[in-house]
Amino acid sequence: MNHFISIADTPLAELEHVMSVAKWLKAHLKSTGRNDPILAGKTLAMIFEKPSLRTRVSFAIGMTQLGGTGLLLSRDEVGLGTREPVKDVARVIASMADGIMARVFQHQKLIDLAKYSKVPVINALSDYSHPCQALADLLTIDEHFGKLQGLTLAYIGDGNNVARSLAVACSKFGMKFNIATPKGYELPGDDLKKIHAKMPEFAVDVRPTPTDAVRDADIVVTDTWVSMGQEEEKAKRVAEFKGYALDESLMNSAPKQAIVLHCLPAYRGYEISEAIFESDRSKVFQEAENRLHAQKGILAVLMGGA
Ligand code: CP
Ligand code: NVA
C-alpha cells in the first residue's frame, strides 16, 4: 500500500492489516496511556481546502502519539492548483515531509498528488469519497457487534462521498449495503458500474424508501444533506430531502439491535433528530473517537512500516 486514496483500490488484506494495527494501537493506548514512537522524526503535511474538526484533530494528535509531527497547511497558503500546480506542490512537499494528507474539493487533485509524490498521500475527504471515515465506521461496527461479515448497513440521505466510501467498505468486508436517497441524489449509476468493474463483489441494494432500507439493518447511517461546497443549494436540498430524516418514527421500523452512526458534524432537525442523535442507539462519539485510531492505523502502515 503506497497511498490511501480509495478503499476500492486497496486490497482487502491491506485494509484488514490497517484495521488490526488500528485496533492494536487503540488497545495499547488505552492500557498504557501511550504508543511507541514509531514515527519519531517524521512529518505529515496536512492540506485542508475545506473546514475540519475530526480529521484535523485526529491526524495531528495521531502523529504526536506516534512520535511525529503534523504540519497544518491551509488552502490559501498552499493554493493547490491555483497558486501552484498540484504536481509541483506534490514534489516540493515530498522532498521534505514523510507523508501528505489532503482534504480537497476535486478528487482529481488527490490522484495528481499521489502521481507526483514519492511519499504516501492520504485522502482526508474529497467531493468523491471519504475512506478514512469509512474505516473508522468499520472499527466502530466491529467493536459493537464483534464482527463485520454478514451485517447489513442502511444509509439514508444523500448519495455523496460518505455514502460511496461506506458502500465500497461494506462490500469489501462482506457486509450488505442498503441505500435510500431522494430522487436526483442517488449514487450515480455510471460510477457504480466503474467501481463494480474493479471490484466484482461490489453490491448496492437500492431501496425505494427509508423505511424499506432500515427494515433489516444492523447499522443505520446518515450524513448532512448539504456537504461542504454545496451551501448555496441548502434551501432546495432541505425541501427535496423531506421524509429522509433519521428520526424516531424511522428508527421504529429498524430492528431493535440497530445502532446509529453519523460522521459528524450533524444538523439536528434536518438529517437526524435530536432524540435519535442523543439516544442509546447512537454511537456517534465512539465513531468520532475511532477516527483517531483508524488514522493511526493508516499512518503506522504507510509511514511506519507497520
Ligand atoms: N467526519 C469528518 O470528517 O469530520 P470533519 O469534517 O470535522 O473532519
Ligand atoms: N459529506 C460531508 C461530510 C463531512 C465530514 C461533506 O463532504 O461535507
XYZ file of C-alpha atoms and ligand atoms in Angstrom:
322
model
C 0.000 0.000 0.000
C 1.750 3.192 -1.229
C -1.109 5.664 -0.773
C -4.590 5.627 0.768
C -6.805 7.326 -1.801
C -9.645 4.862 -2.099
C -10.950 1.711 -0.462
C -11.869 0.189 -3.822
C -8.212 0.353 -4.934
C -6.821 -1.072 -1.676
C -6.677 -4.885 -1.435
C -8.756 -6.396 1.371
C -5.703 -7.938 3.063
C -4.114 -4.478 3.350
C -7.309 -2.944 4.710
C -7.561 -5.760 7.249
C -3.963 -5.123 8.238
C -4.648 -1.399 8.757
C -7.690 -2.283 10.870
C -5.746 -4.712 13.021
C -2.909 -2.197 13.548
C -5.524 0.421 14.470
C -7.127 -1.926 16.999
C -3.748 -2.836 18.472
C -2.693 0.828 18.784
C -6.011 1.701 20.413
C -5.760 -1.145 22.936
C -2.150 -0.239 23.725
C -3.002 3.433 24.198
C -5.937 2.569 26.464
C -3.947 0.149 28.605
C -0.635 2.026 28.899
C -1.595 5.642 28.142
C 0.867 5.850 25.263
C 2.058 4.413 21.965
C 5.596 3.623 20.862
C 7.170 6.486 18.858
C 7.262 4.567 15.583
C 7.047 7.811 13.574
C 9.739 9.658 15.550
C 11.268 12.448 13.474
C 8.625 12.070 10.740
C 6.312 14.799 9.480
C 2.886 14.598 7.878
C 1.945 17.667 5.785
C -1.800 18.246 6.154
C -3.508 20.285 3.429
C -7.067 21.451 4.121
C -9.073 23.089 1.344
C -12.217 22.736 3.491
C -13.003 23.078 7.214
C -12.442 20.150 9.572
C -12.614 19.210 13.237
C -12.297 15.424 13.487
C -9.927 14.876 10.589
C -7.574 17.648 11.594
C -7.549 16.778 15.300
C -7.206 13.036 14.739
C -4.335 13.287 12.255
C -2.461 15.907 14.315
C -2.888 14.048 17.609
C -2.298 10.707 15.893
C 1.073 11.941 14.606
C 2.007 13.263 18.066
C 1.048 9.996 19.775
C 3.228 8.067 17.317
C 6.190 10.382 17.971
C 5.959 12.516 14.808
C 4.581 15.907 13.819
C 1.565 17.052 11.804
C 2.175 20.250 9.841
C -1.034 22.137 9.091
C -1.323 23.869 5.703
C -4.397 25.913 4.860
C -5.980 26.270 1.457
C -4.805 29.839 0.901
C -1.231 29.127 1.962
C -0.807 26.257 -0.482
C -3.078 27.314 -3.335
C -3.251 23.722 -4.593
C -3.637 24.085 -8.350
C -4.117 27.867 -8.156
C -1.010 29.422 -6.620
C 0.993 26.443 -7.835
C 0.321 23.332 -9.965
C -0.645 20.254 -7.943
C 2.301 18.307 -9.370
C 4.750 20.957 -8.139
C 3.198 21.049 -4.666
C 3.463 17.237 -4.531
C 7.143 17.212 -5.430
C 8.078 20.052 -3.078
C 6.309 18.616 -0.037
C 7.507 15.085 -0.779
C 11.106 16.314 -0.818
C 10.758 17.375 2.848
C 7.844 15.594 4.533
C 7.251 11.863 5.022
C 3.570 11.898 4.114
C 0.861 14.133 2.667
C -2.743 14.217 3.849
C -5.153 16.312 1.802
C -8.815 17.341 2.038
C -9.791 18.689 -1.372
C -12.785 19.789 -3.407
C -11.804 17.909 -6.573
C -10.850 14.260 -6.163
C -8.557 14.565 -9.178
C -6.179 16.655 -7.062
C -5.600 13.657 -4.789
C -4.886 11.462 -7.777
C -2.422 14.030 -9.090
C -0.763 14.447 -5.694
C -0.299 10.677 -5.481
C 1.056 10.517 -9.027
C 3.782 13.063 -8.346
C 4.569 12.381 -4.671
C 7.244 9.897 -3.666
C 5.805 9.824 -0.135
C 2.360 8.394 0.790
C -0.727 10.500 0.075
C -3.855 10.075 2.219
C -7.381 11.088 1.175
C -8.837 13.127 4.037
C -12.125 13.695 2.102
C -12.838 14.797 -1.413
C -16.048 15.514 -3.302
C -15.919 11.826 -4.331
C -15.024 9.862 -1.207
C -14.128 9.773 2.476
C -12.266 6.489 3.014
C -10.750 7.392 6.425
C -14.269 7.891 7.756
C -15.383 4.522 6.395
C -12.522 2.753 8.188
C -13.431 4.450 11.490
C -17.033 3.376 10.943
C -15.970 -0.234 10.373
C -13.903 -0.146 13.569
C -16.948 1.109 15.482
C -19.240 -1.533 13.983
C -16.712 -4.277 14.718
C -16.373 -3.077 18.328
C -20.133 -3.099 18.792
C -21.089 -6.353 17.063
C -17.780 -8.232 17.358
C -17.835 -8.861 13.614
C -18.447 -7.224 10.234
C -19.191 -10.128 7.909
C -22.906 -10.681 7.325
C -24.127 -7.411 8.870
C -26.425 -5.026 6.982
C -25.841 -1.277 6.881
C -28.588 1.077 5.739
C -27.616 4.535 4.506
C -30.362 7.165 4.393
C -29.954 10.524 2.649
C -27.544 11.996 0.145
C -25.703 9.676 -2.257
C -22.460 11.524 -1.534
C -18.777 10.970 -0.710
C -19.550 9.361 2.667
C -22.202 7.048 1.178
C -19.881 5.935 -1.620
C -16.981 5.054 0.679
C -19.286 3.173 3.029
C -20.837 1.239 0.159
C -17.394 0.160 -1.033
C -16.189 -0.622 2.504
C -19.258 -2.782 3.184
C -18.760 -4.841 0.032
C -15.034 -5.309 0.777
C -15.784 -6.624 4.262
C -18.718 -8.886 3.400
C -21.481 -6.584 4.615
C -24.729 -5.722 2.850
C -25.343 -2.076 1.921
C -28.903 -0.742 1.583
C -29.461 2.824 0.464
C -32.459 5.153 0.198
C -31.973 8.592 -1.342
C -34.394 11.182 -2.699
C -34.795 11.237 -6.470
C -31.846 13.019 -8.069
C -29.486 12.324 -5.149
C -28.667 8.673 -5.933
C -25.119 7.358 -6.178
C -24.563 7.813 -9.943
C -25.134 4.594 -11.903
C -22.127 5.040 -14.205
C -19.871 5.386 -11.192
C -21.329 2.280 -9.544
C -20.557 0.400 -12.765
C -16.948 1.649 -12.723
C -16.475 0.517 -9.127
C -18.031 -2.847 -9.958
C -15.601 -3.275 -12.844
C -12.625 -3.171 -10.493
C -14.386 -4.809 -7.553
C -16.729 -7.626 -8.689
C -18.039 -8.155 -5.135
C -19.361 -4.558 -5.072
C -23.127 -4.534 -4.460
C -25.581 -1.804 -3.537
C -29.185 -2.578 -2.641
C -31.235 0.470 -3.649
C -34.469 0.607 -1.624
C -37.477 2.736 -2.583
C -37.984 4.374 0.822
C -36.028 4.943 4.060
C -38.400 2.548 5.832
C -37.616 -0.196 3.320
C -33.901 0.474 3.745
C -33.772 0.223 7.542
C -36.118 -2.769 7.918
C -33.313 -5.363 8.026
C -30.465 -3.066 9.140
C -27.960 -3.633 11.910
C -26.469 -0.188 11.377
C -28.323 2.924 10.191
C -26.187 5.778 8.856
C -26.884 9.261 7.620
C -24.860 12.353 6.722
C -25.542 16.026 6.164
C -27.881 16.905 3.303
C -25.611 19.847 2.436
C -21.958 18.910 2.020
C -19.126 21.421 2.162
C -19.204 23.437 -1.046
C -22.982 22.970 -1.540
C -24.101 25.717 0.850
C -25.895 27.653 -1.900
C -28.154 24.637 -2.550
C -29.293 24.415 1.077
C -32.916 25.580 0.671
C -33.505 23.331 -2.360
C -31.906 20.336 -0.690
C -33.774 20.732 2.586
C -37.032 20.746 0.621
C -36.075 17.730 -1.513
C -34.804 15.625 1.394
C -38.100 15.881 3.257
C -39.018 12.424 4.579
C -35.377 11.295 4.727
C -34.634 12.306 8.332
C -33.328 9.707 10.725
C -35.931 10.175 13.429
C -37.873 8.137 15.994
C -40.516 7.085 13.506
C -37.930 5.752 11.035
C -35.894 4.022 13.735
C -39.075 2.292 14.945
C -39.003 0.456 11.610
C -35.437 -0.774 12.217
C -34.627 -3.933 14.181
C -34.118 -3.419 17.939
C -30.389 -4.102 17.767
C -29.755 -1.451 15.104
C -27.242 1.243 16.022
C -26.953 4.727 14.512
C -23.805 6.278 13.048
C -23.148 9.762 11.642
C -19.723 11.026 10.582
C -20.496 14.498 12.061
C -20.990 17.399 12.042
C -24.700 16.611 12.489
C -27.511 19.033 11.749
C -30.296 18.221 14.186
C -33.771 18.729 12.826
C -32.547 18.025 9.307
C -30.912 14.652 8.572
C -31.198 13.441 12.189
C -33.476 14.251 15.120
C -32.069 15.383 18.449
C -33.759 12.409 20.167
C -32.094 9.817 17.911
C -28.752 11.630 17.997
C -28.774 11.531 21.818
C -30.330 8.048 22.128
C -28.585 4.899 23.358
C -28.624 3.616 19.794
C -26.372 6.438 18.675
C -22.653 5.551 18.699
C -21.530 8.770 17.042
C -18.945 9.798 19.634
C -17.372 6.339 19.727
C -17.295 6.647 15.920
C -15.667 10.098 16.136
C -13.016 8.827 18.565
C -12.306 5.941 16.223
C -11.170 8.465 13.617
C -8.044 8.826 15.772
C -7.410 5.094 15.957
C -8.187 4.440 12.278
C -5.922 7.303 11.220
C -3.095 5.931 13.338
C -3.502 2.541 11.690
C -3.152 4.174 8.281
C -0.170 6.316 9.368
C 1.608 3.406 11.037
C 1.268 1.217 7.935
C 2.042 3.884 5.324
C 4.769 5.822 7.142
C 5.994 3.492 9.885
C 6.276 0.191 8.046
C 3.854 -1.494 10.483
N -16.330 13.466 9.858
C -15.401 14.356 9.495
O -14.624 14.173 8.546
O -15.345 15.467 10.291
P -14.547 16.795 9.972
O -15.111 17.375 8.714
O -14.784 17.688 11.171
O -13.090 16.468 9.805
N -20.495 14.818 3.159
C -19.872 15.754 4.078
C -19.009 15.051 5.051
C -18.422 15.906 6.125
C -17.467 15.171 7.014
C -19.088 16.789 3.282
O -18.447 16.426 2.284
O -19.124 17.956 3.649
